[in-house]
Amino acid sequence: MKILHTADIHLREYEDNRWRALQRLIEIGKQEKVEIFVISGDLFDKGINAETLRPKIREIFSNNGFKIILIPGNHDSKSYKIGMYFGEDTIIITNLDEPFEYKDLMIWGLPFEPIKGEEILKKLRLLANNSATDKRNILLYHGEFLDAFFSRKDFGEEGEGRYMPVKPSYFKDLNIDYVLAGHFHSKFDMWKLENGGYFVYPGSPISITRRETGQRKVNLFEVGKPPKEYLLDTPHFEDVVIEFDPFMLENPVEIVKEHIEKVHSEANIILTIRGYINSEEAKKGETEVVKQIREITQGKSVVEEHYEFKDIHTILEDDLFKSFKEKLEQSDYDEEKKKQLRDMAIKAMMKASS
């Protein structure tokens, strides 16, 4: 049995990029012949978005050939009132004591609530006492996994507050095979729990903020096997960082072109160019380099540009620097160390001449 697992789509408008990302996930579910599609919270960005989009959600959440199971997150915690209809295939779990049973699975939901510590443990003890012994148990959860190396920006624009935090030790005595989680935006990440199960964040399937860079992923796995990342062709932000080396003979603009050509077609590029050029060798100064870079990036989605490189041809022609460079080349240092020392010398001479 295959399960497709995502979270944190943060829908806002019909047929925008986020909506199209959701449609793409539905298509993947059909292509991969999944039986269950899990959305572990924050399908909607706000309650008003849920109310506006619900008629359209009903259409794409019906007649797909698989169940769609979701829990509320911190952004859409009040969007699923009793009796609301979200589509023929849709099951919404709003209470931990009301699991959904499907074949040899028991699927539990721990939706977001503004609770922590002992209150969370109390809920998990309920799960410990009621989990199925003759089926695989899956827990859907929306919140923060502590004891992991996250920064606040990994959870989107959530500020400094804690969101229903749990520790690995909370799951130690639970008969849980998978914790399919949401709230962590930046990337796919997975941990093996002490009880033998898995805790997995799929990351958001589309970049919600510019801090979420790189091609997006979902969790697509077979029950009984480890979670598995699946690459998506959805819009995302991509950091492209290039450092010019004035001692390389290659045209600096061609270097940028090579990097840009490798970027995914759905990427929104955050372009940063550092390092140094020798305008005498390159036959072009800083202004011309920037102009040519902008020409070759036409037609690409460059959303930010950071031009931090400098022309240092006067330093490179300085007799003192030439003498230093000659001695450095004769040294036994590896190439990386030589580059570090060259950069230090360049920076020192730039500071002395300023």
mmCIF file of C-alpha atoms in Angstrom:
data_model
loop_
_atom_site.group_PDB
_atom_site.id
_atom_site.type_symbol
_atom_site.label_atom_id
_atom_site.label_comp_id
_atom_site.label_asym_id
_atom_site.label_seq_id
_atom_site.Cartn_x
_atom_site.Cartn_y
_atom_site.Cartn_z
ATOM 1 C CA MET A 1 0.000 0.000 0.000
ATOM 2 C CA LYS A 2 1.392 3.401 -1.009
ATOM 3 C CA ILE A 3 0.926 6.625 0.934
ATOM 4 C CA LEU A 4 1.641 10.136 -0.320
ATOM 5 C CA HIS A 5 2.414 12.571 2.499
ATOM 6 C CA THR A 6 2.718 16.367 2.370
ATOM 7 C CA ALA A 7 1.908 19.408 4.516
ATOM 8 C CA ASP A 8 2.060 23.203 4.594
ATOM 9 C CA ILE A 9 0.663 24.076 1.176
ATOM 10 C CA HIS A 10 -0.893 27.284 2.587
ATOM 11 C CA LEU A 11 -3.501 27.739 -0.131
ATOM 12 C CA ARG A 12 -4.623 31.316 -0.734
ATOM 13 C CA GLU A 13 -6.146 31.663 -4.188
ATOM 14 C CA TYR A 14 -7.727 29.465 -6.821
ATOM 15 C CA GLU A 15 -5.362 28.536 -9.671
ATOM 16 C CA ASP A 16 -2.304 30.309 -8.273
ATOM 17 C CA ASN A 17 1.042 28.468 -7.966
ATOM 18 C CA ARG A 18 0.100 26.888 -4.640
ATOM 19 C CA TRP A 19 -3.180 25.619 -6.072
ATOM 20 C CA ARG A 20 -1.332 24.171 -9.056
ATOM 21 C CA ALA A 21 1.109 22.471 -6.687
ATOM 22 C CA LEU A 22 -1.832 20.764 -4.984
ATOM 23 C CA GLN A 23 -3.189 19.679 -8.363
ATOM 24 C CA ARG A 24 0.238 18.251 -9.186
ATOM 25 C CA LEU A 25 0.160 16.203 -5.966
ATOM 26 C CA ILE A 26 -3.250 14.813 -6.904
ATOM 27 C CA GLU A 27 -1.807 13.799 -10.292
ATOM 28 C CA ILE A 28 1.174 12.111 -8.613
ATOM 29 C CA GLY A 29 -1.222 10.228 -6.334
ATOM 30 C CA LYS A 30 -3.030 8.864 -9.383
ATOM 31 C CA GLN A 31 0.163 8.053 -11.309
ATOM 32 C CA GLU A 32 1.719 6.256 -8.351
ATOM 33 C CA LYS A 33 -1.529 4.452 -7.512
ATOM 34 C CA VAL A 34 -1.489 5.536 -3.886
ATOM 35 C CA GLU A 35 -4.315 4.504 -1.601
ATOM 36 C CA ILE A 36 -3.951 7.370 0.859
ATOM 37 C CA PHE A 37 -2.928 11.009 0.441
ATOM 38 C CA VAL A 38 -2.058 12.631 3.783
ATOM 39 C CA ILE A 39 -1.941 16.397 4.381
ATOM 40 C CA SER A 40 -0.498 16.997 7.845
ATOM 41 C CA GLY A 41 -1.851 20.475 8.492
ATOM 42 C CA ASP A 42 -1.931 23.971 6.964
ATOM 43 C CA LEU A 43 -3.630 23.058 3.734
ATOM 44 C CA PHE A 44 -4.964 26.631 3.917
ATOM 45 C CA ASP A 45 -3.061 29.766 4.843
ATOM 46 C CA LYS A 46 -6.012 31.260 6.754
ATOM 47 C CA GLY A 47 -9.569 30.366 7.672
ATOM 48 C CA ILE A 48 -10.983 32.771 5.084
ATOM 49 C CA ASN A 49 -9.018 30.952 2.364
ATOM 50 C CA ALA A 50 -10.622 27.668 3.409
ATOM 51 C CA GLU A 51 -14.087 29.179 3.209
ATOM 52 C CA THR A 52 -13.439 30.741 -0.207
ATOM 53 C CA LEU A 53 -11.751 27.699 -1.747
ATOM 54 C CA ARG A 54 -13.920 24.939 -0.273
ATOM 55 C CA PRO A 55 -16.226 24.627 -3.331
ATOM 56 C CA LYS A 56 -13.193 24.093 -5.578
ATOM 57 C CA ILE A 57 -11.502 21.780 -3.075
ATOM 58 C CA ARG A 58 -14.580 19.548 -3.214
ATOM 59 C CA GLU A 59 -14.027 19.098 -6.947
ATOM 60 C CA ILE A 60 -10.370 18.031 -6.793
ATOM 61 C CA PHE A 61 -10.850 16.028 -3.577
ATOM 62 C CA SER A 62 -13.473 13.752 -5.154
ATOM 63 C CA ASN A 63 -13.298 10.652 -7.361
ATOM 64 C CA ASN A 64 -9.515 10.276 -7.339
ATOM 65 C CA GLY A 65 -9.342 6.613 -6.411
ATOM 66 C CA PHE A 66 -7.645 7.251 -3.067
ATOM 67 C CA LYS A 67 -8.511 8.636 0.351
ATOM 68 C CA ILE A 68 -7.406 12.140 1.317
ATOM 69 C CA ILE A 69 -6.803 12.400 5.050
ATOM 70 C CA LEU A 70 -5.928 15.684 6.658
ATOM 71 C CA ILE A 71 -5.583 17.368 10.019
ATOM 72 C CA PRO A 72 -5.769 21.063 10.940
ATOM 73 C CA GLY A 73 -2.526 23.002 11.367
ATOM 74 C CA ASN A 74 -1.860 26.213 13.237
ATOM 75 C CA HIS A 75 -2.879 28.338 10.211
ATOM 76 C CA ASP A 76 -6.157 26.558 9.468
ATOM 77 C CA SER A 77 -7.034 25.219 12.940
ATOM 78 C CA LYS A 78 -10.563 26.677 12.826
ATOM 79 C CA SER A 79 -11.334 25.770 9.203
ATOM 80 C CA TYR A 80 -12.909 22.348 9.738
ATOM 81 C CA LYS A 81 -16.167 22.724 11.613
ATOM 82 C CA ILE A 82 -18.339 19.663 12.137
ATOM 83 C CA GLY A 83 -20.464 18.874 9.105
ATOM 84 C CA MET A 84 -18.350 20.754 6.559
ATOM 85 C CA TYR A 85 -17.959 18.898 3.270
ATOM 86 C CA PHE A 86 -14.535 18.975 1.582
ATOM 87 C CA GLY A 87 -15.031 16.294 -1.044
ATOM 88 C CA GLU A 88 -16.073 12.698 -1.535
ATOM 89 C CA ASP A 89 -12.614 11.260 -0.851
ATOM 90 C CA THR A 90 -11.835 13.437 2.175
ATOM 91 C CA ILE A 91 -11.512 12.426 5.815
ATOM 92 C CA ILE A 92 -10.695 15.123 8.363
ATOM 93 C CA ILE A 93 -9.330 14.042 11.730
ATOM 94 C CA THR A 94 -9.860 16.710 14.365
ATOM 95 C CA ASN A 95 -9.690 14.552 17.517
ATOM 96 C CA LEU A 96 -7.084 12.058 18.659
ATOM 97 C CA ASP A 97 -9.796 9.756 20.017
ATOM 98 C CA GLU A 98 -11.513 9.449 16.622
ATOM 99 C CA PRO A 99 -9.058 7.576 14.346
ATOM 100 C CA PHE A 100 -9.757 6.506 10.790
ATOM 101 C CA GLU A 101 -9.542 2.774 10.133
ATOM 102 C CA TYR A 102 -8.521 1.679 6.653
ATOM 103 C CA LYS A 103 -7.718 -1.949 5.822
ATOM 104 C CA ASP A 104 -4.810 -2.926 8.093
ATOM 105 C CA LEU A 105 -4.114 0.663 9.152
ATOM 106 C CA MET A 106 -5.301 2.733 12.093
ATOM 107 C CA ILE A 107 -4.698 6.405 11.349
ATOM 108 C CA TRP A 108 -4.683 8.837 14.257
ATOM 109 C CA GLY A 109 -4.616 12.618 14.169
ATOM 110 C CA LEU A 110 -2.931 15.057 16.549
ATOM 111 C CA PRO A 111 -3.987 18.403 15.045
ATOM 112 C CA PHE A 112 -2.427 21.636 16.168
ATOM 113 C CA GLU A 113 -3.522 23.051 19.508
ATOM 114 C CA PRO A 114 -1.821 25.798 21.579
ATOM 115 C CA ILE A 115 -0.587 23.241 24.138
ATOM 116 C CA LYS A 116 2.768 21.851 25.248
ATOM 117 C CA GLY A 117 4.552 19.604 27.715
ATOM 118 C CA GLU A 118 2.273 17.648 30.039
ATOM 119 C CA GLU A 119 -0.841 18.414 27.977
ATOM 120 C CA ILE A 120 0.699 16.786 24.905
ATOM 121 C CA LEU A 121 1.908 13.811 26.930
ATOM 122 C CA LYS A 122 -1.602 13.345 28.289
ATOM 123 C CA LYS A 123 -2.941 13.060 24.743
ATOM 124 C CA LEU A 124 -0.205 10.646 23.735
ATOM 125 C CA ARG A 125 -0.954 8.449 26.752
ATOM 126 C CA LEU A 126 -4.478 8.164 25.378
ATOM 127 C CA LEU A 127 -2.954 6.931 22.144
ATOM 128 C CA ALA A 128 -0.727 4.472 24.026
ATOM 129 C CA ASN A 129 -3.788 2.941 25.682
ATOM 130 C CA ASN A 130 -5.875 2.685 22.511
ATOM 131 C CA SER A 131 -3.501 1.978 19.613
ATOM 132 C CA ALA A 132 -4.322 -1.083 17.596
ATOM 133 C CA THR A 133 -2.336 -4.226 18.269
ATOM 134 C CA ASP A 134 -3.404 -6.043 15.099
ATOM 135 C CA LYS A 135 -2.852 -3.131 12.675
ATOM 136 C CA ARG A 136 -0.163 -0.640 11.780
ATOM 137 C CA ASN A 137 -0.641 2.670 13.587
ATOM 138 C CA ILE A 138 0.042 5.967 11.843
ATOM 139 C CA LEU A 139 -0.050 9.320 13.633
ATOM 140 C CA LEU A 140 -0.610 12.579 11.747
ATOM 141 C CA TYR A 141 0.903 15.473 13.676
ATOM 142 C CA HIS A 142 1.356 19.222 13.162
ATOM 143 C CA GLY A 143 3.967 20.899 15.334
ATOM 144 C CA GLU A 144 7.634 21.124 16.273
ATOM 145 C CA PHE A 145 9.972 18.196 16.776
ATOM 146 C CA LEU A 146 12.497 19.211 19.437
ATOM 147 C CA ASP A 147 16.012 17.823 19.780
ATOM 148 C CA ALA A 148 16.479 18.419 16.057
ATOM 149 C CA PHE A 149 18.730 20.987 14.438
ATOM 150 C CA PHE A 150 16.183 23.514 13.212
ATOM 151 C CA SER A 151 16.220 27.273 13.164
ATOM 152 C CA ARG A 152 13.058 29.348 13.519
ATOM 153 C CA LYS A 153 13.072 30.141 9.782
ATOM 154 C CA ASP A 154 12.630 26.428 8.980
ATOM 155 C CA PHE A 155 9.015 26.700 10.133
ATOM 156 C CA GLY A 156 8.051 29.596 7.843
ATOM 157 C CA GLU A 157 7.031 32.973 9.196
ATOM 158 C CA GLU A 158 5.923 31.795 12.631
ATOM 159 C CA GLY A 159 7.828 34.178 14.895
ATOM 160 C CA GLU A 160 9.512 32.943 18.069
ATOM 161 C CA GLY A 161 6.635 31.028 19.682
ATOM 162 C CA ARG A 162 6.573 27.251 20.144
ATOM 163 C CA TYR A 163 3.977 25.223 18.262
ATOM 164 C CA MET A 164 2.881 22.098 20.101
ATOM 165 C CA PRO A 165 6.470 20.852 20.586
ATOM 166 C CA VAL A 166 7.262 17.164 21.056
ATOM 167 C CA LYS A 167 10.467 15.331 21.947
ATOM 168 C CA PRO A 168 11.628 11.968 20.556
ATOM 169 C CA SER A 169 11.173 10.476 24.030
ATOM 170 C CA TYR A 170 7.425 11.186 23.848
ATOM 171 C CA PHE A 171 7.068 8.371 21.304
ATOM 172 C CA LYS A 172 9.327 5.825 23.024
ATOM 173 C CA ASP A 173 6.558 3.631 24.412
ATOM 174 C CA LEU A 174 4.002 4.148 21.644
ATOM 175 C CA ASN A 175 3.031 1.460 19.175
ATOM 176 C CA ILE A 176 3.397 3.887 16.256
ATOM 177 C CA ASP A 177 4.897 2.888 12.914
ATOM 178 C CA TYR A 178 4.949 6.339 11.339
ATOM 179 C CA VAL A 179 4.551 9.907 12.565
ATOM 180 C CA LEU A 180 3.647 11.847 9.421
ATOM 181 C CA ALA A 181 4.268 15.435 10.442
ATOM 182 C CA GLY A 182 3.792 18.971 9.218
ATOM 183 C CA HIS A 183 4.875 22.510 10.169
ATOM 184 C CA PHE A 184 8.554 22.197 9.156
ATOM 185 C CA HIS A 185 8.793 23.955 5.774
ATOM 186 C CA SER A 186 12.365 23.988 4.611
ATOM 187 C CA LYS A 187 13.177 20.410 3.569
ATOM 188 C CA PHE A 188 12.409 16.696 3.745
ATOM 189 C CA ASP A 189 13.766 15.261 6.993
ATOM 190 C CA MET A 190 13.372 11.926 8.778
ATOM 191 C CA TRP A 191 14.307 10.284 12.084
ATOM 192 C CA LYS A 192 14.195 6.674 13.293
ATOM 193 C CA LEU A 193 12.366 6.596 16.617
ATOM 194 C CA GLU A 194 13.433 4.510 19.585
ATOM 195 C CA ASN A 195 10.315 2.356 19.212
ATOM 196 C CA GLY A 196 11.373 1.389 15.671
ATOM 197 C CA GLY A 197 8.976 3.743 13.883
ATOM 198 C CA TYR A 198 9.710 6.796 11.777
ATOM 199 C CA PHE A 199 9.131 10.511 12.270
ATOM 200 C CA VAL A 200 9.125 12.421 8.985
ATOM 201 C CA TYR A 201 8.642 15.982 7.798
ATOM 202 C CA PRO A 202 8.150 16.209 4.025
ATOM 203 C CA GLY A 203 8.775 19.980 3.840
ATOM 204 C CA SER A 204 6.376 22.251 1.982
ATOM 205 C CA PRO A 205 5.681 21.109 -1.610
ATOM 206 C CA ILE A 206 6.137 24.672 -2.893
ATOM 207 C CA SER A 207 8.326 27.447 -1.521
ATOM 208 C CA ILE A 208 6.160 29.544 0.782
ATOM 209 C CA THR A 209 8.896 32.080 1.582
ATOM 210 C CA ARG A 210 12.265 32.911 0.023
ATOM 211 C CA ARG A 211 13.972 31.146 2.890
ATOM 212 C CA GLU A 212 12.742 27.782 1.580
ATOM 213 C CA THR A 213 15.202 27.094 -1.190
ATOM 214 C CA GLY A 214 15.830 24.110 -3.397
ATOM 215 C CA GLN A 215 13.641 21.701 -5.331
ATOM 216 C CA ARG A 216 10.660 20.680 -3.227
ATOM 217 C CA LYS A 217 9.782 17.140 -2.119
ATOM 218 C CA VAL A 218 7.022 14.973 -0.706
ATOM 219 C CA ASN A 219 7.081 11.700 1.194
ATOM 220 C CA LEU A 220 5.945 8.811 -1.020
ATOM 221 C CA PHE A 221 6.387 5.400 0.561
ATOM 222 C CA GLU A 222 5.083 1.871 0.825
ATOM 223 C CA VAL A 223 3.636 0.869 4.182
ATOM 224 C CA GLY A 224 6.126 -1.363 5.966
ATOM 225 C CA LYS A 225 9.110 0.372 4.365
ATOM 226 C CA PRO A 226 11.002 3.564 5.321
ATOM 227 C CA PRO A 227 9.655 6.956 4.228
ATOM 228 C CA LYS A 228 11.076 8.049 0.886
ATOM 229 C CA GLU A 229 11.549 11.488 -0.633
ATOM 230 C CA TYR A 230 10.029 12.225 -4.040
ATOM 231 C CA LEU A 231 11.219 15.227 -6.063
ATOM 232 C CA LEU A 232 8.592 17.681 -7.324
ATOM 233 C CA ASP A 233 8.495 19.937 -10.367
ATOM 234 C CA THR A 234 6.853 22.809 -8.512
ATOM 235 C CA PRO A 235 7.858 26.474 -8.119
ATOM 236 C CA HIS A 236 10.634 27.048 -5.611
ATOM 237 C CA PHE A 237 13.379 29.488 -4.751
ATOM 238 C CA GLU A 238 16.937 28.581 -5.660
ATOM 239 C CA ASP A 239 20.100 30.182 -4.278
ATOM 240 C CA VAL A 240 22.665 30.553 -7.060
ATOM 241 C CA VAL A 241 25.929 31.740 -5.529
ATOM 242 C CA ILE A 242 28.910 32.290 -7.847
ATOM 243 C CA GLU A 243 32.393 33.407 -6.850
ATOM 244 C CA PHE A 244 34.592 34.953 -9.523
ATOM 245 C CA ASP A 245 38.280 34.081 -9.431
ATOM 246 C CA PRO A 246 40.448 36.735 -11.157
ATOM 247 C CA PHE A 247 43.104 34.112 -11.885
ATOM 248 C CA MET A 248 40.769 31.911 -13.916
ATOM 249 C CA LEU A 249 40.971 32.488 -17.645
ATOM 250 C CA GLU A 250 37.275 31.825 -18.288
ATOM 251 C CA ASN A 251 34.987 34.742 -19.153
ATOM 252 C CA PRO A 252 33.080 35.627 -15.919
ATOM 253 C CA VAL A 253 29.829 36.081 -17.833
ATOM 254 C CA GLU A 254 30.175 32.589 -19.308
ATOM 255 C CA ILE A 255 30.611 31.211 -15.789
ATOM 256 C CA VAL A 256 27.271 32.758 -14.797
ATOM 257 C CA LYS A 257 25.638 31.409 -17.959
ATOM 258 C CA GLU A 258 26.791 27.858 -17.167
ATOM 259 C CA HIS A 259 25.280 28.053 -13.675
ATOM 260 C CA ILE A 260 21.986 29.557 -14.846
ATOM 261 C CA GLU A 261 21.516 26.892 -17.542
ATOM 262 C CA LYS A 262 21.618 24.178 -14.858
ATOM 263 C CA VAL A 263 18.830 25.708 -12.769
ATOM 264 C CA HIS A 264 15.436 23.965 -12.692
ATOM 265 C CA SER A 265 12.825 25.495 -15.009
ATOM 266 C CA GLU A 266 10.473 26.148 -12.067
ATOM 267 C CA ALA A 267 13.132 27.897 -9.973
ATOM 268 C CA ASN A 268 12.879 31.512 -8.874
ATOM 269 C CA ILE A 269 16.531 32.458 -8.714
ATOM 270 C CA ILE A 270 18.207 34.374 -5.898
ATOM 271 C CA LEU A 271 21.460 35.316 -7.650
ATOM 272 C CA THR A 272 24.556 36.281 -5.642
ATOM 273 C CA ILE A 273 27.887 36.986 -7.326
ATOM 274 C CA ARG A 274 30.992 37.424 -5.210
ATOM 275 C CA GLY A 275 34.729 37.433 -5.698
ATOM 276 C CA TYR A 276 36.907 39.471 -8.014
ATOM 277 C CA ILE A 277 37.473 40.170 -11.711
ATOM 278 C CA ASN A 278 40.452 41.487 -13.598
ATOM 279 C CA SER A 279 38.953 43.953 -16.059
ATOM 280 C CA GLU A 280 42.167 44.047 -18.087
ATOM 281 C CA GLU A 281 42.012 40.312 -18.738
ATOM 282 C CA ALA A 282 38.221 40.116 -19.037
ATOM 283 C CA LYS A 283 38.099 43.158 -21.339
ATOM 284 C CA LYS A 284 35.110 44.456 -19.435
ATOM 285 C CA GLY A 285 34.517 46.337 -16.190
ATOM 286 C CA GLU A 286 31.975 45.870 -13.431
ATOM 287 C CA THR A 287 29.167 47.756 -15.204
ATOM 288 C CA GLU A 288 29.558 45.788 -18.435
ATOM 289 C CA VAL A 289 29.681 42.465 -16.560
ATOM 290 C CA VAL A 290 26.397 43.255 -14.755
ATOM 291 C CA LYS A 291 24.803 44.367 -18.046
ATOM 292 C CA GLN A 292 25.787 41.133 -19.807
ATOM 293 C CA ILE A 293 24.642 38.981 -16.889
ATOM 294 C CA ARG A 294 21.210 40.608 -17.024
ATOM 295 C CA GLU A 295 21.065 39.902 -20.755
ATOM 296 C CA ILE A 296 21.771 36.182 -20.328
ATOM 297 C CA THR A 297 19.259 35.863 -17.482
ATOM 298 C CA GLN A 298 16.402 37.332 -19.517
ATOM 299 C CA GLY A 299 13.594 34.793 -19.657
ATOM 300 C CA LYS A 300 14.655 33.316 -16.322
ATOM 301 C CA SER A 301 12.860 34.171 -13.120
ATOM 302 C CA VAL A 302 15.535 36.095 -11.236
ATOM 303 C CA VAL A 303 13.767 37.515 -8.173
ATOM 304 C CA GLU A 304 16.821 38.878 -6.362
ATOM 305 C CA GLU A 305 20.250 40.049 -7.511
ATOM 306 C CA HIS A 306 23.241 40.623 -5.246
ATOM 307 C CA TYR A 307 26.326 41.880 -7.071
ATOM 308 C CA GLU A 308 29.140 41.766 -4.528
ATOM 309 C CA PHE A 309 32.128 41.220 -6.842
ATOM 310 C CA LYS A 310 34.878 43.815 -7.377
ATOM 311 C CA ASP A 311 37.316 44.733 -10.127
ATOM 312 C CA ILE A 312 40.853 44.505 -8.698
ATOM 313 C CA HIS A 313 43.028 44.924 -11.806
ATOM 314 C CA THR A 314 45.030 47.757 -10.167
ATOM 315 C CA ILE A 315 45.935 45.500 -7.231
ATOM 316 C CA LEU A 316 46.888 42.635 -9.524
ATOM 317 C CA GLU A 317 49.285 44.928 -11.396
ATOM 318 C CA ASP A 318 50.906 46.183 -8.197
ATOM 319 C CA ASP A 319 54.555 45.072 -7.884
ATOM 320 C CA LEU A 320 54.114 44.152 -4.227
ATOM 321 C CA PHE A 321 51.214 41.833 -5.029
ATOM 322 C CA LYS A 322 53.081 40.328 -7.996
ATOM 323 C CA SER A 323 56.006 39.514 -5.720
ATOM 324 C CA PHE A 324 53.696 37.956 -3.118
ATOM 325 C CA LYS A 325 51.894 35.891 -5.770
ATOM 326 C CA GLU A 326 55.190 34.601 -7.210
ATOM 327 C CA LYS A 327 56.382 33.426 -3.787
ATOM 328 C CA LEU A 328 53.007 31.889 -3.025
ATOM 329 C CA GLU A 329 53.108 29.852 -6.239
ATOM 330 C CA GLN A 330 56.486 28.466 -5.234
ATOM 331 C CA SER A 331 55.180 27.339 -1.839
ATOM 332 C CA ASP A 332 54.020 23.832 -0.909
ATOM 333 C CA TYR A 333 50.506 24.934 0.072
ATOM 334 C CA ASP A 334 47.582 23.175 -1.594
ATOM 335 C CA GLU A 335 45.427 25.156 -4.024
ATOM 336 C CA GLU A 336 42.703 25.868 -1.477
ATOM 337 C CA LYS A 337 45.212 27.333 0.990
ATOM 338 C CA LYS A 338 46.845 29.400 -1.771
ATOM 339 C CA LYS A 339 43.459 30.817 -2.711
ATOM 340 C CA GLN A 340 42.750 31.752 0.919
ATOM 341 C CA LEU A 341 46.083 33.545 1.224
ATOM 342 C CA ARG A 342 45.590 35.365 -2.097
ATOM 343 C CA ASP A 343 42.163 36.561 -0.928
ATOM 344 C CA MET A 344 43.624 37.765 2.354
ATOM 345 C CA ALA A 345 46.320 39.706 0.523
ATOM 346 C CA ILE A 346 43.782 41.239 -1.879
ATOM 347 C CA LYS A 347 41.534 42.350 0.960
ATOM 348 C CA ALA A 348 44.465 43.815 2.871
ATOM 349 C CA MET A 349 45.655 45.810 -0.142
ATOM 350 C CA MET A 350 42.116 47.000 -0.917
ATOM 351 C CA LYS A 351 41.780 48.230 2.670
ATOM 352 C CA ALA A 352 45.195 49.931 2.547
ATOM 353 C CA SER A 353 44.319 51.760 -0.664
ATOM 354 C CA SER A 354 40.851 52.888 0.435
#
